[in-house]
Amino acid sequence: RKQTMAAWCAGSGAALLAGAAWMHSSACQTVRRAEVAEKAPMMRVEDIWARLRKESSDNPKLRPAVFAKLRGQTWVPESFAVRDRHGDLQAYARNDVEEVAMVCKWEQPGKGAEGRATGKWVCNREKEQVESITRGTCIYLRDASHPPSSRPSSYLQERMERLKGKLSACDTLNYDLNQKPPEGFIRSCDRWKEELRELREEVRKLPVQGGGAGGSGAERGGARSEEGKGVCIDDSSALASLLVLNQRKWRPYQTGPSHPPAWRGQRDDVPPPPQRTILGISESESVIPLGRPLFAVGHVTIQPSPYGDTLVLRPIGSAPWKVGYGTEEEWMKSLGREAEWFAWTSKVMGVAGVALLVAGAGQQAAAATAQGR
């Protein structure tokens, strides 16, 4: 028995020491990532574009890359924006449909009085993805100080037309009513007038985009002239981390009760089969909004595309990589906490491993002494 205990202690101690070594290595890697990211320059998109253009023109055979930190906002060319369920334009959207069911299984089978099977139902909710549709192409990080509006001009024009229709109704009601309109209606009209004034100011600040007269050609020309001013984020996991829940709907099904009927047991040992009851369908929409502040760290390269060369931000090797809505300070603090957690965990695991090895050696010595007697 002592030899078995000694072997267990030795194996567990060796495993803990191996885990402690891995934790220490992870802490060192996190510290190095933080140091490399801290030394990386904070650059604007236009400066990166000019630098890569110059390096590629000096040596066309090379594909230059710049490792830098970027601070800007989410953006897409006007013709690539998508509409959500509310009718607003977003940079990217994903619609998920999940089927929610109550799955009940008979557990703890046994035999009770008169040989009847005994046990209980254990029910859990399970979700199964039925459909997932993504709408949108590439998400761009754009300089926050860039003059164009974060909202496409077509959206602004459409919003202005809606407000003009509401204000015409305000004028008509104010003229037709012999008595003063309700206070709530007057406040709504004043709010619409103020919003229309702000939209007109925003439209005046928009730059004139080339590309032809009207139609999709004009939109594509505008997108082509704007594309070099943003960095495309080429990473699916980064896009998933940027998604924000926009709407969730629940559609219940009427297919039966949520729980199975009472089970009275049977005289043989066969338990009842699992029962699955569909409760309903959960529909959710997640979006990446336009104009949301964004921080990123990674390698930026030039990639050819059908509409001209595009700046692309992607992870390369073991270099630091980050795309998120937070700030640089928040990310550096999270790296510090991660490194500290790895370091403390490695110390605890190392002490526990050494203690188990010592205990195992003691058990082995005791077993040897007992055999000698």
Short mmCIF file of N, CA and C in Angstrom, two decimals, residues 14 29 38 168 189 201 268 366 371:
data_model
loop_
_atom_site.label_atom_id
_atom_site.label_comp_id
_atom_site.label_asym_id
_atom_site.label_seq_id
_atom_site.Cartn_x
_atom_site.Cartn_y
_atom_site.Cartn_z
N ALA A 14 5.30 14.99 -10.31
CA ALA A 14 5.92 15.27 -11.61
C ALA A 14 4.96 16.02 -12.53
N GLN A 29 5.98 34.49 -21.81
CA GLN A 29 5.50 34.86 -23.14
C GLN A 29 4.55 36.04 -23.09
N GLU A 38 4.14 47.31 -26.39
CA GLU A 38 4.38 48.65 -25.84
C GLU A 38 5.37 49.43 -26.68
N SER A 168 -44.01 67.53 -42.07
CA SER A 168 -45.17 67.97 -42.87
C SER A 168 -46.47 67.59 -42.18
N CYS A 189 -42.54 67.18 -32.35
CA CYS A 189 -42.25 67.99 -33.54
C CYS A 189 -40.98 68.82 -33.33
N GLU A 201 -26.55 69.63 -41.15
CA GLU A 201 -25.18 70.04 -40.87
C GLU A 201 -24.19 68.91 -41.18
N ASP A 268 -40.09 -4.68 -15.63
CA ASP A 268 -38.80 -5.15 -16.13
C ASP A 268 -37.74 -4.07 -15.88
N ALA A 366 9.66 4.44 3.80
CA ALA A 366 8.94 3.67 4.80
C ALA A 366 8.64 2.27 4.30
N GLN A 371 9.91 -3.63 4.46
CA GLN A 371 10.32 -4.85 3.81
C GLN A 371 11.60 -5.42 4.43
#
